[in-house]
Short mmCIF file of C-alpha atoms and ligand atoms in Angstrom, two decimals:
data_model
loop_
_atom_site.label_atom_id
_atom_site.label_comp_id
_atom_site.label_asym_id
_atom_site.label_seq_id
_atom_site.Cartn_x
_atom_site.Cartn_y
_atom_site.Cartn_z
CA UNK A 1 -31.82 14.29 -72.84
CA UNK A 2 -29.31 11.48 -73.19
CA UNK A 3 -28.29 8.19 -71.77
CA UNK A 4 -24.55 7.71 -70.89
CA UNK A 5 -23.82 4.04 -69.71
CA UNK A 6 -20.10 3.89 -68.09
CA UNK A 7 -18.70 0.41 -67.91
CA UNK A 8 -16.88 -1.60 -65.45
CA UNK A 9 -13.38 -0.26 -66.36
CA UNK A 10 -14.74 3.30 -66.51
CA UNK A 11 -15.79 3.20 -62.57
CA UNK A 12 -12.79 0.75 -61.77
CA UNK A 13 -11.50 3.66 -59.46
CA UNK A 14 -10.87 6.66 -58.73
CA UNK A 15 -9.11 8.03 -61.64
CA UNK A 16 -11.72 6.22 -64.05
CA UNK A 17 -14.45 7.99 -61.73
CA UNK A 18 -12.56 11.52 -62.19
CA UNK A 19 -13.20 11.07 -65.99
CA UNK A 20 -16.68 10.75 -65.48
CA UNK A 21 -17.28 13.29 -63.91
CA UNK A 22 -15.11 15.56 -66.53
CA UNK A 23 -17.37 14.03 -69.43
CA UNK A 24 -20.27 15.06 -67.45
CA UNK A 25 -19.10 18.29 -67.26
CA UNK A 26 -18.82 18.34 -70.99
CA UNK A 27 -22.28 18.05 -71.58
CA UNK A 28 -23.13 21.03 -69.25
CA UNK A 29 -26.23 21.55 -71.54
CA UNK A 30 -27.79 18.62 -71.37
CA UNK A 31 -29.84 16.45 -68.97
CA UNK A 32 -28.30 13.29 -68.38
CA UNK A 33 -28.96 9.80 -66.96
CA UNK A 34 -26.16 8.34 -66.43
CA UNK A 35 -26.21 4.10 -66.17
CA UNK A 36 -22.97 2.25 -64.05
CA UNK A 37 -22.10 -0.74 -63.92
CA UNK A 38 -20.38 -1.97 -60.88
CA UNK A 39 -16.14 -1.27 -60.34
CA UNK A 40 -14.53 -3.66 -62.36
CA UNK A 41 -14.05 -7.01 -61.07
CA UNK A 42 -17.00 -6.95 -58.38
CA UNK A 43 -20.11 -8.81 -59.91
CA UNK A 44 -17.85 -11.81 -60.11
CA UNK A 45 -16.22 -11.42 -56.92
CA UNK A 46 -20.02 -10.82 -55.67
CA UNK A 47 -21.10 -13.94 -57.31
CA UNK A 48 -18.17 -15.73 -55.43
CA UNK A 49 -19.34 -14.34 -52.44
CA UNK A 50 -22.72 -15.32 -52.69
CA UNK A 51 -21.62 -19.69 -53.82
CA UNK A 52 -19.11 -19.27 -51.00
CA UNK A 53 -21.54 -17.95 -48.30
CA UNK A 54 -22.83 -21.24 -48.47
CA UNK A 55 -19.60 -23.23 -46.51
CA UNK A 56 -17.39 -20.45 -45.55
CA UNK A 57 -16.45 -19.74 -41.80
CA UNK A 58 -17.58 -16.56 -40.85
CA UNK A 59 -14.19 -14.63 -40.45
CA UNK A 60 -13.42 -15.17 -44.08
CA UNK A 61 -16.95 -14.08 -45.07
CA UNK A 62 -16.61 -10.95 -42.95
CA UNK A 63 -13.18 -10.09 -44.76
CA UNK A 64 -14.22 -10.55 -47.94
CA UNK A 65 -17.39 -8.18 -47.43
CA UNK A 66 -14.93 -5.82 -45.43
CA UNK A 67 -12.58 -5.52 -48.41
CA UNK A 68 -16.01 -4.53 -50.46
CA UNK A 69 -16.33 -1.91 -48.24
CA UNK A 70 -12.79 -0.83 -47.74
CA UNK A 71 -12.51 -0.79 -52.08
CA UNK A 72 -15.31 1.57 -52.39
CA UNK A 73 -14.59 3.69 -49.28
CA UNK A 74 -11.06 3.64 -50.53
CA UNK A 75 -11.91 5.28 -53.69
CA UNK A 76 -14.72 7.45 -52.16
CA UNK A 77 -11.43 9.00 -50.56
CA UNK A 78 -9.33 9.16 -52.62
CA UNK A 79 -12.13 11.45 -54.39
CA UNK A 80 -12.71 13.94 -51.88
CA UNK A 81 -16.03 12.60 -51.27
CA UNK A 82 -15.53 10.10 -48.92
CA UNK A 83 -17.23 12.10 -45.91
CA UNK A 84 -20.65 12.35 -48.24
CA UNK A 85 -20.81 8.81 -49.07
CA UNK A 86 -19.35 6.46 -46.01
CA UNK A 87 -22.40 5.84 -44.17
CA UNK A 88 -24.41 5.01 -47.38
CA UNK A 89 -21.52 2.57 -48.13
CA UNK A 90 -21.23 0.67 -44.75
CA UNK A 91 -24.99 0.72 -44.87
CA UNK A 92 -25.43 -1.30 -47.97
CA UNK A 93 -22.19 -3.54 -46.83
CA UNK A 94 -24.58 -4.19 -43.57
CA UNK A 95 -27.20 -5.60 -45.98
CA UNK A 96 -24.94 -7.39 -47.97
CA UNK A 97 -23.16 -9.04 -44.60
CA UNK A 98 -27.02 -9.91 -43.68
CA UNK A 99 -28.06 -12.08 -46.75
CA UNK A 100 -25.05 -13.39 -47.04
CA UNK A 101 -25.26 -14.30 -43.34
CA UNK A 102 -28.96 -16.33 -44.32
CA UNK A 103 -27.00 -17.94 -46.74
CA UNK A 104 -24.63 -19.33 -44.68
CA UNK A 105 -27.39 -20.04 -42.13
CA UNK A 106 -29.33 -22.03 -44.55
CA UNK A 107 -26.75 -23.45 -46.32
CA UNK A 108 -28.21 -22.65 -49.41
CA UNK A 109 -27.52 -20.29 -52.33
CA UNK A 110 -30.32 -19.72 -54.47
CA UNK A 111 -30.64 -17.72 -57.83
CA UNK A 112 -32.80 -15.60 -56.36
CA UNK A 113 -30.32 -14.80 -53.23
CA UNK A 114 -27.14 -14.73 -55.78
CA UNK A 115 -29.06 -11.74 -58.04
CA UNK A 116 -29.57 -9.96 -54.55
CA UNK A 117 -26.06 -9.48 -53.62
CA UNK A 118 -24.87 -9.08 -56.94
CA UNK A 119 -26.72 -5.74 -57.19
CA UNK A 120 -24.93 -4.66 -54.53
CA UNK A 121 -21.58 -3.75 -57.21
CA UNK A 122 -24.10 -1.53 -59.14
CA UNK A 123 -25.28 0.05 -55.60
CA UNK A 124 -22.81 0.83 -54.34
CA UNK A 125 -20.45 2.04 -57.27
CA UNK A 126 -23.36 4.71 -57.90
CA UNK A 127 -23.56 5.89 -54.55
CA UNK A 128 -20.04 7.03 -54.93
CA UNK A 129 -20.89 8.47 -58.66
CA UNK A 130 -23.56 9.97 -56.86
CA UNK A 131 -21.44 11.91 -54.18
CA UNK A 132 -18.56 13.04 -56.35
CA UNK A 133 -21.22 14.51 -58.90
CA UNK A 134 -23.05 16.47 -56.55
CA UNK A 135 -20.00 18.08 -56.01
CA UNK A 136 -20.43 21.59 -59.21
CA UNK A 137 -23.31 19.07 -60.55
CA UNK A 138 -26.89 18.88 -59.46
CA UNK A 139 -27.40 15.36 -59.13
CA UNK A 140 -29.67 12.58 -58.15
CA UNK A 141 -29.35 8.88 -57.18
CA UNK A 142 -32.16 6.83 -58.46
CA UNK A 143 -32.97 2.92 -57.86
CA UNK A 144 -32.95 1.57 -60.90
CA UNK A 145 -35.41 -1.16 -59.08
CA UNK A 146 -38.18 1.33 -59.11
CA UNK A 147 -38.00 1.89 -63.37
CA UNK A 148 -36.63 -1.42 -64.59
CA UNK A 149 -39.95 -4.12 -64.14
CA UNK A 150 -38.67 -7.91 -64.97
CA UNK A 151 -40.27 -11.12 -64.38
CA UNK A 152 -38.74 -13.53 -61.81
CA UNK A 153 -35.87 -15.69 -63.59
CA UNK A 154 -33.40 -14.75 -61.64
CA UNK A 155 -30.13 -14.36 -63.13
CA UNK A 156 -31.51 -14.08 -66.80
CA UNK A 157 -34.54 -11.64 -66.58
CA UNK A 158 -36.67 -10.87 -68.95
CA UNK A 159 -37.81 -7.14 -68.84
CA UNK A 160 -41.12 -6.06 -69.31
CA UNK A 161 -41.07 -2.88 -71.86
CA UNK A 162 -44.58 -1.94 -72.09
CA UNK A 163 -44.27 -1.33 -67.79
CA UNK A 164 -40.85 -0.26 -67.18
CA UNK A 165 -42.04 2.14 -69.92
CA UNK A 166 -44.75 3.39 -67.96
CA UNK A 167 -42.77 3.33 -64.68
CA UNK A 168 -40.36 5.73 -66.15
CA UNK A 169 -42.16 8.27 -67.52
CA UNK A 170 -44.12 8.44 -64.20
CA UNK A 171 -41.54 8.13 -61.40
CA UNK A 172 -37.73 9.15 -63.46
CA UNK A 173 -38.31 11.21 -65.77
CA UNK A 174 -40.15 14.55 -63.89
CA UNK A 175 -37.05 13.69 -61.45
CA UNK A 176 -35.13 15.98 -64.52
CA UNK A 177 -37.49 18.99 -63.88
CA UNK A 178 -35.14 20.22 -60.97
CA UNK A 179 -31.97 17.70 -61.72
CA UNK A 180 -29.58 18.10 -64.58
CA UNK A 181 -28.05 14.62 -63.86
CA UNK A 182 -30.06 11.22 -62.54
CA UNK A 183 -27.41 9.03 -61.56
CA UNK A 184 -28.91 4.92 -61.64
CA UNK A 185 -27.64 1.26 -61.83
CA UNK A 186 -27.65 -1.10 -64.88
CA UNK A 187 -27.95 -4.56 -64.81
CA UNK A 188 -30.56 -4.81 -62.18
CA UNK A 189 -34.31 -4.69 -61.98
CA UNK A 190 -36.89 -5.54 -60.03
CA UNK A 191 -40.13 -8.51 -60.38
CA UNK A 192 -43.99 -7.93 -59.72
CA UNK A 193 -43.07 -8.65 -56.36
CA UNK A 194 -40.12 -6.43 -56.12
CA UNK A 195 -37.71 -8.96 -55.82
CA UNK A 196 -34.36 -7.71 -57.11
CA UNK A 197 -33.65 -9.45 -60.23
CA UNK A 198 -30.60 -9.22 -62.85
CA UNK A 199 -30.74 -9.12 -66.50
CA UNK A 200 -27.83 -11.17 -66.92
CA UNK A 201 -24.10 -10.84 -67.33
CA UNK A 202 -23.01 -7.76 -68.79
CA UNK A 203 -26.17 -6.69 -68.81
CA UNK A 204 -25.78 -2.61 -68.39
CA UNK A 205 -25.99 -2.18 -72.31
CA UNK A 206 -29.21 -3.52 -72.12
CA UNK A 207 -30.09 -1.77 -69.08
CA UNK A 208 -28.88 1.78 -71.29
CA UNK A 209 -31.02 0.79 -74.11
CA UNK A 210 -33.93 0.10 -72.26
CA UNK A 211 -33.59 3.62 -70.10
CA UNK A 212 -33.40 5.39 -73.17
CA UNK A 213 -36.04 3.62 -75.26
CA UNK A 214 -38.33 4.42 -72.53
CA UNK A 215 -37.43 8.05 -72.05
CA UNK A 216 -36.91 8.41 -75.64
CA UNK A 217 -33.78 10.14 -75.36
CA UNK A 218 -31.83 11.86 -78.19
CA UNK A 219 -29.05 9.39 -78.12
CA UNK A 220 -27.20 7.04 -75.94
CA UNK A 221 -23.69 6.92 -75.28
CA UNK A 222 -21.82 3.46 -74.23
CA UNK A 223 -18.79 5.02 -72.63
CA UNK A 224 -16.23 2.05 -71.95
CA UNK A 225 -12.10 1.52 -72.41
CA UNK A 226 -11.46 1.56 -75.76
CA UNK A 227 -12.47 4.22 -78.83
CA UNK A 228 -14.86 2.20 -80.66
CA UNK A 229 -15.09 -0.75 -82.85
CA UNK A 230 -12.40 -1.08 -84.93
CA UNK A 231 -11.86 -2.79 -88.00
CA UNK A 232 -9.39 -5.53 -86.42
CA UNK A 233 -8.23 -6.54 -83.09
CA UNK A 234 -5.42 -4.03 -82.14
CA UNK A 235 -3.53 -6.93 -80.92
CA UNK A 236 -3.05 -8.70 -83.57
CA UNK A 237 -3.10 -5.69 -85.78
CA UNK A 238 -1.88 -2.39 -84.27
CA UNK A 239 -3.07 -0.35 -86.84
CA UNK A 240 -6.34 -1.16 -87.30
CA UNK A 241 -8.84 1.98 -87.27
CA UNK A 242 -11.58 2.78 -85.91
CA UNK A 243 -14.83 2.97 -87.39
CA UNK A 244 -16.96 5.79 -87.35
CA UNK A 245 -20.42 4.75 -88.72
CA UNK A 246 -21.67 1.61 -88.48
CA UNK A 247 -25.14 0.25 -88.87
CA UNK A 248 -26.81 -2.17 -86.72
CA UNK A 249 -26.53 -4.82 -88.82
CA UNK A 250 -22.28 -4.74 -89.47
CA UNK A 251 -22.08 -4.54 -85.69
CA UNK A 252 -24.33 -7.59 -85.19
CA UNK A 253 -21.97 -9.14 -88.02
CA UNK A 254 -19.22 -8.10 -86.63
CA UNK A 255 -19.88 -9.37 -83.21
CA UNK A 256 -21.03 -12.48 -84.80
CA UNK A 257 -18.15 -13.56 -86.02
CA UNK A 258 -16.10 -12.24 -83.35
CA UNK A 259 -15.21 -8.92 -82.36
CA UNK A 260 -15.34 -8.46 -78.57
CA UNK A 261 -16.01 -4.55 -77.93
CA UNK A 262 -20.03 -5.01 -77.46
CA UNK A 263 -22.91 -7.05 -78.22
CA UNK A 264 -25.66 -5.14 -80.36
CA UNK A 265 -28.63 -7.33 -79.53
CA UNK A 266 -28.45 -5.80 -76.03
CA UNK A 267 -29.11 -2.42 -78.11
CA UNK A 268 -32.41 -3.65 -79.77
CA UNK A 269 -34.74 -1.47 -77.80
CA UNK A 270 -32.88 1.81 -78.71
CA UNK A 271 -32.32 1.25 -82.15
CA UNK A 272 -35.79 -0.19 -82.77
CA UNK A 273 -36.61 3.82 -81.62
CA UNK A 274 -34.10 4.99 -83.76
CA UNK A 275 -31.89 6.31 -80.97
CA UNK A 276 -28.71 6.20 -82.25
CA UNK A 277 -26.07 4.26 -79.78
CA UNK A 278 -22.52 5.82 -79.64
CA UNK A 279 -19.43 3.74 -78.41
CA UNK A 280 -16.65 5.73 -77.14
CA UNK A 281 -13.61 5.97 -74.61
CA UNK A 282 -13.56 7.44 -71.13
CA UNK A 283 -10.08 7.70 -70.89
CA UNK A 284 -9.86 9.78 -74.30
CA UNK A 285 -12.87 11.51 -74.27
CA UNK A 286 -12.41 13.47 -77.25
CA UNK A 287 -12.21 10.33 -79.95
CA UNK A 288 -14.52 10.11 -81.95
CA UNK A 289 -15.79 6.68 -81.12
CA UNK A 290 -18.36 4.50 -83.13
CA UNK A 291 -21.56 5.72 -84.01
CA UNK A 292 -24.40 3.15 -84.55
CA UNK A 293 -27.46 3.89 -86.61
CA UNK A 294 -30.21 2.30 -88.73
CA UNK A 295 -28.66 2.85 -91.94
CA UNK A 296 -24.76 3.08 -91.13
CA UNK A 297 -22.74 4.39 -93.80
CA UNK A 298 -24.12 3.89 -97.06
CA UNK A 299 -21.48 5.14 -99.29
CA UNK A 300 -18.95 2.59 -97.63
CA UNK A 301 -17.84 0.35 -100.09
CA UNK A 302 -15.61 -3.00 -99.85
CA UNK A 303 -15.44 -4.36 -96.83
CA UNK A 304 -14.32 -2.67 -94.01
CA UNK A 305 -13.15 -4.76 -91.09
CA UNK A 306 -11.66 -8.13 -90.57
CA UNK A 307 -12.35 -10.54 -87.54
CA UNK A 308 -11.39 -13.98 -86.87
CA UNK A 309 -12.43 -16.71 -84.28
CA UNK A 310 -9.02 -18.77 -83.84
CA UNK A 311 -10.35 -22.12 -83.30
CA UNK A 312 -13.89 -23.82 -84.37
CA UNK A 313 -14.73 -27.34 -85.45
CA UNK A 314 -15.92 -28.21 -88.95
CA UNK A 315 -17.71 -31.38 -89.16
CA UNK A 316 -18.41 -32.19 -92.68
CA UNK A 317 -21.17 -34.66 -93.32
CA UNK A 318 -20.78 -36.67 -96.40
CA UNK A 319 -23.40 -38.94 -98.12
CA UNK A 320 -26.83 -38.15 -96.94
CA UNK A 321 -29.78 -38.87 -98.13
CA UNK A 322 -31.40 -37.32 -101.14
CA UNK A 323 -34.73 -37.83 -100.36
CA UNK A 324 -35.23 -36.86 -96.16
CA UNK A 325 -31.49 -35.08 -96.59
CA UNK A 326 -33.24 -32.61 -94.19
CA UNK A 327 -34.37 -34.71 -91.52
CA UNK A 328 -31.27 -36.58 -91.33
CA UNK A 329 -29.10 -33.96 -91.00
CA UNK A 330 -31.26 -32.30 -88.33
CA UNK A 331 -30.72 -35.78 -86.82
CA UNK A 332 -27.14 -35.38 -86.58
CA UNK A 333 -27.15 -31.69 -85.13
CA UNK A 334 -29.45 -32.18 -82.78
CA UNK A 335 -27.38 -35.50 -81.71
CA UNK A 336 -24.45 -33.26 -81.87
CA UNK A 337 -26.20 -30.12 -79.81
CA UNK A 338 -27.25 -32.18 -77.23
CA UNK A 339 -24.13 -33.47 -76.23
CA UNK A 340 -22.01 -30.47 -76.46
CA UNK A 341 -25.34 -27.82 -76.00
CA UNK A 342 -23.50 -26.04 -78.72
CA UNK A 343 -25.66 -24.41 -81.88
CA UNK A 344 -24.11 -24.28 -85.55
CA UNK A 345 -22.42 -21.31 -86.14
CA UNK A 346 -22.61 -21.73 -90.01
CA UNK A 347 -24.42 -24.52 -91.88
CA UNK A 348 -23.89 -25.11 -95.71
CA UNK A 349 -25.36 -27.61 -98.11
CA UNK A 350 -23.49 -28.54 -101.49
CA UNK A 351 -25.11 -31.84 -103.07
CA UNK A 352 -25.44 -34.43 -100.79
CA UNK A 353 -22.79 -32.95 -98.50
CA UNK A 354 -23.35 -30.63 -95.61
CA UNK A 355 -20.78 -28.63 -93.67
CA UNK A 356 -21.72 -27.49 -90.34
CA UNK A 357 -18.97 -25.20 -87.97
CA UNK A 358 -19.09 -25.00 -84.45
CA UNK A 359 -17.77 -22.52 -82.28
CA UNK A 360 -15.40 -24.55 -79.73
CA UNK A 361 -12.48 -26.71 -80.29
CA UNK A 362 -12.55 -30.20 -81.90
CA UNK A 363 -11.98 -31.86 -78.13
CA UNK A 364 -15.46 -30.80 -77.37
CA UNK A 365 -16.63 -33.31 -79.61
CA UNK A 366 -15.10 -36.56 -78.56
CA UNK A 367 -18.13 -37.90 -77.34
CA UNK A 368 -19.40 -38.01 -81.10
CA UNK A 369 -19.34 -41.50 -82.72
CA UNK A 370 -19.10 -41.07 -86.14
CA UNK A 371 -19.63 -44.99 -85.97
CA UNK A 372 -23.75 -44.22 -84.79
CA UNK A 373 -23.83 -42.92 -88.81
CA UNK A 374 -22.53 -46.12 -91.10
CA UNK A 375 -24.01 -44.81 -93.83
CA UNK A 376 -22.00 -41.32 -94.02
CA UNK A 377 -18.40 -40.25 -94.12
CA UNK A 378 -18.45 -37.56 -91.28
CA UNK A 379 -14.80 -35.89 -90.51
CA UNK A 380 -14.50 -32.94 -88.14
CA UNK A 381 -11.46 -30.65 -88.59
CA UNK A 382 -10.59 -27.38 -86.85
CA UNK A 383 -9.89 -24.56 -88.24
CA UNK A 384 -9.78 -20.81 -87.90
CA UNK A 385 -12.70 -18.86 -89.21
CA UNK A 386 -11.57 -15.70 -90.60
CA UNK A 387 -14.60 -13.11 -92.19
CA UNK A 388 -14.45 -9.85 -94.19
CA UNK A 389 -17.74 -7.22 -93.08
CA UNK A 390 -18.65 -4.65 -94.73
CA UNK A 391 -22.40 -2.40 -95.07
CA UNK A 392 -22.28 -2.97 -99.06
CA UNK A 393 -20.51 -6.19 -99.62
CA UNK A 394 -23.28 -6.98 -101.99
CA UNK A 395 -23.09 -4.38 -104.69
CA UNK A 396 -21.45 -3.80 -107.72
CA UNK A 397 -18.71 -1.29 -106.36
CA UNK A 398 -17.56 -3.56 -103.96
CA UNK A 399 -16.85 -6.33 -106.54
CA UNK A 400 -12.68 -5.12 -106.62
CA UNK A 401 -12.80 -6.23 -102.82
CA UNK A 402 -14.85 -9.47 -102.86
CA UNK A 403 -12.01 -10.75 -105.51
CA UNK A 404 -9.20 -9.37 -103.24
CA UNK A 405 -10.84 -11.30 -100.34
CA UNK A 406 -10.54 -14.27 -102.41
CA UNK A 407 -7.24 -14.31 -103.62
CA UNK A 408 -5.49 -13.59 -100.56
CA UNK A 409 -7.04 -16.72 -98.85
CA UNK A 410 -5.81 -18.82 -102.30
CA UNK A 411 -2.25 -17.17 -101.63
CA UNK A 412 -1.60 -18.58 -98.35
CA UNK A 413 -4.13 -21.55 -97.42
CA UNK A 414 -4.07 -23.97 -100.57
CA UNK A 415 -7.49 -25.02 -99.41
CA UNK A 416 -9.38 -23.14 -97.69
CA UNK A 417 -13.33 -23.35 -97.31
CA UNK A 418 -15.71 -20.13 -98.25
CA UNK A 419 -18.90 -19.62 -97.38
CA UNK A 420 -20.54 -16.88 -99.63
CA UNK A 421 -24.01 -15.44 -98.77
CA UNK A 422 -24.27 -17.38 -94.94
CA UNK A 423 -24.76 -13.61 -93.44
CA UNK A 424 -25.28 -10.59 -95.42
CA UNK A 425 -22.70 -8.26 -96.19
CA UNK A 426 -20.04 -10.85 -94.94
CA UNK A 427 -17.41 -13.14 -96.58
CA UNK A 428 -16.27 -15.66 -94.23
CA UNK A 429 -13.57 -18.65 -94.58
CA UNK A 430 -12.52 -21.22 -92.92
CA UNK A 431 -8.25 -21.59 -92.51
CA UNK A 432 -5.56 -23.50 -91.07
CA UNK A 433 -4.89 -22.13 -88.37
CA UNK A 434 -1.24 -21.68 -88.80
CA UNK A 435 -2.21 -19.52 -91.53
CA UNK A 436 -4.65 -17.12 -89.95
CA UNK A 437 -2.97 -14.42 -88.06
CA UNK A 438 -0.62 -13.27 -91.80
CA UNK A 439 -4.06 -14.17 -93.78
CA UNK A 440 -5.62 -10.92 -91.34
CA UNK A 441 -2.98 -8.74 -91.83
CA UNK A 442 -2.76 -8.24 -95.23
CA UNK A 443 -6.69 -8.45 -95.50
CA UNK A 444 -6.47 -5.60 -93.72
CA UNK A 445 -4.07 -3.71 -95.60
CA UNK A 446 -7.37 -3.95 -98.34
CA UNK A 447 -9.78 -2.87 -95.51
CA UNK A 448 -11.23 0.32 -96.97
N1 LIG B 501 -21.75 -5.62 -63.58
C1 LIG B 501 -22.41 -6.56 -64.45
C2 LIG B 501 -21.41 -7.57 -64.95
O1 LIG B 501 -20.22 -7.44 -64.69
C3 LIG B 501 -23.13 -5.92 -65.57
C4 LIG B 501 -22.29 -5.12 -66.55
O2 LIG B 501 -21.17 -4.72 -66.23
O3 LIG B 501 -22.76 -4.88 -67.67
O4 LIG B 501 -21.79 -8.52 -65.58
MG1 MG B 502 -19.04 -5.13 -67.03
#
């Protein structure tokens, strides 16, 4: 059994949805659940529905929720499948209209009401899903509500393993004994009280991982628009690659520091069972894609992809105090971290001086006074932060590379700020900005 997850883009419409349905037809073998997120676009307009409810007149309510409707049916359609799906559709629409309806009513728009009607993009893109695949497929829709047990912070929920575990094994998985395909929602869940809740934004990756921890599948597949993570951003370098091994650990890295495609913390549960995660393209189905694993590729050598956050703020504390240096400078950040609610990206200590870099502009800080610390010299600067990954930055073969790294930076910043050993396996810098976009491209050329 496997997991596929398909992404906003991949369910935007009915083209996207026509790919699905080829890729499930790929995998003819093989029992699948398949997790969707809602068409792309819809969770925020949702959310905007929901904070809008509150003071809209009702005509403009009704027209939003009628475009909902007329998107979906639209597509449904334009599918073929539109006379199998319509009055599930309009039905969920109805509920929608009604709690959005309280909302205006009560004038109120709680958490709790905003995570109920944003399910409603995950509902109702699966109910088309659901109808196209039962066309050559056997297929079943399944409420994700009934597997996926949270407690009740709504908006943010925190899923309980041990019982969605449970849940899973007793109510989805015999569902497989007579269906090939199981066709459910990410992002949502339900609390004890069965509540719908949401596990945040952009939560389907999570929602994947946790489906497939607890059904223990043989691997899970995060289908989405673009062929993997690659070892630059293809627009500022078009020929960077794609990689196609990875371990936990560069992803995490690699997100870190910047890349966009996906955030591997949301694939904890499955790697923690040593399902390994796939990342691959709807649209060009036969690309390889990024595999994630455990271990990664252990004869990679040098590093292997290059990533840069354009602007962050270095504040540079000078002058403190030998003796509680620690407490003093935990002082400062929290002083800092309360007033912006930022955490330090990267904190270094040489001597009696500490460099700290934030990820946000230097504007954010303005409400700093370096004047509250006489005792210090404190300047902020920003910069670019520009960072080499690769799985075996740290042994001897990939010495050729770490110097490379190094040179390149002398070459065109005259003074530019490493950090060696902050995160494993990465060399990071910080740049003039001016200087970053050239400094990428020819680290890449050494990207092996
Ligand atoms: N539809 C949700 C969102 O847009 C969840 C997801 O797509 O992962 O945030
Ligand atoms: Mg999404």
């Amino acid at each position: 059994m496997i997991v596929m997850k398909f992404g906003g883009t991949s369910v935007q419409d009915a083209h996207a949805m026509s790919h699905v349905k080829s890729i499930a037809s790929q995998y003819d073998n093989e029992k699948i659940l398949i997790v969707s997120s809602a068409c792309s676009g819809m969770t925020s307009d949702l959310l905007k529905l929901a904070t809008d409810s509150v003071h809209m007149s009702d005509e403009e309510r009704n027209s939003r929720i009628d475009a909902m409707r007329d998107r979906h049916c639209g597509i449904a359609r334009e599918l073929g499948v539109e006379d199998a799906v319509r009055d599930t559709l309009i039905a969920l629409c109805d509920s929608l209209r009604s709690i959005c309806e309280g909302i205006a009513l009560l004038g109120e728009c709680t958490p709790r009401s905003s995570d109920s009607i944003a399910s409603f993009g995950e509902l109702l893109s699966t109910v088309i899903l659901d109808g196209l695949l039962q066309t050559g497929h056997s297929s079943l829709w399944f409420d994700a509500r009934r597997v996926i047990s949270t407690d009740s912070t709504f908006q943010q929920a925190q899923v309980d393993q041990a019982e969605t575990e449970s849940k899973a094994m007793k109510v989805l998985l015999p569902l497989f004994d007579d269906h090939r395909i199981v066709i459910t929602q990410g992002f949502i869940g339900a609390d004890t009280h069965g509540t719908t809740t949401t596990l945040g934004r952009g939560g389907s990756d999570f929602s994947a991982a946790i489906f497939g921890s607890a059904l223990d599948v043989r691997e899970i597949i995060i289908w989405t628009d673009v062929s993997g993570i690659a070892s630059a951003d293809p627009r500022i370098i078009p020929d960077a690659r794609y990689i196609h091994e990875m371990s936990f650990d560069e992803a995490r890295m690699l997100s870190f520091f910047g890349a966009k495609v996906l955030h591997p913390d949301t694939l904890i549960p499955a790697l923690s069972k040593h399902i390994p995660v796939h990342v691959r393209n709807t649209f060009k189905s036969s690309d390889r894609g990024t595999t994630i694993t455990h271990k990664g590729d252990e004869k990679a050598i040098g590093f292997r992809s290059v990533i840069g956050k354009r602007t962050v703020t270095c504040i540079h504390l000078h002058g403190l105090p030998g003796t509680n240096y620690h407490e003093s400078k935990r002082e400062i950040l929290d002083h800092i971290s309360h007033l912006t609610r930022l955490d330090p990206l990267i904190q270094s200590r040489v001597g009696d001086s500490e460099t700290v870099v934030y990820d946000a502009s230097v504007k954010y800080f303005s409400g700093f006074l370096e004047q509250d610390y006489p005792t210090l010299t404190i300047t902020m600067k920003e910069y670019a932060l520009l960072s080499a990954i690769g799985p075996n930055l740290q042994t001897e073969h990939s010495k050729q590379s770490v110097k490379t790294f190094y040179e390149i930076l002398i070459k065109h910043d005259p003074d530019p700020v490493f950090f060696t050993g902050i995160q494993p396996n990465t060399l990071s810098a910080l740049v003039q900005q001016e200087h970053a976009d050239i400094i990428i491209a020819e680290l890449h050329k050494h990207c092996t």
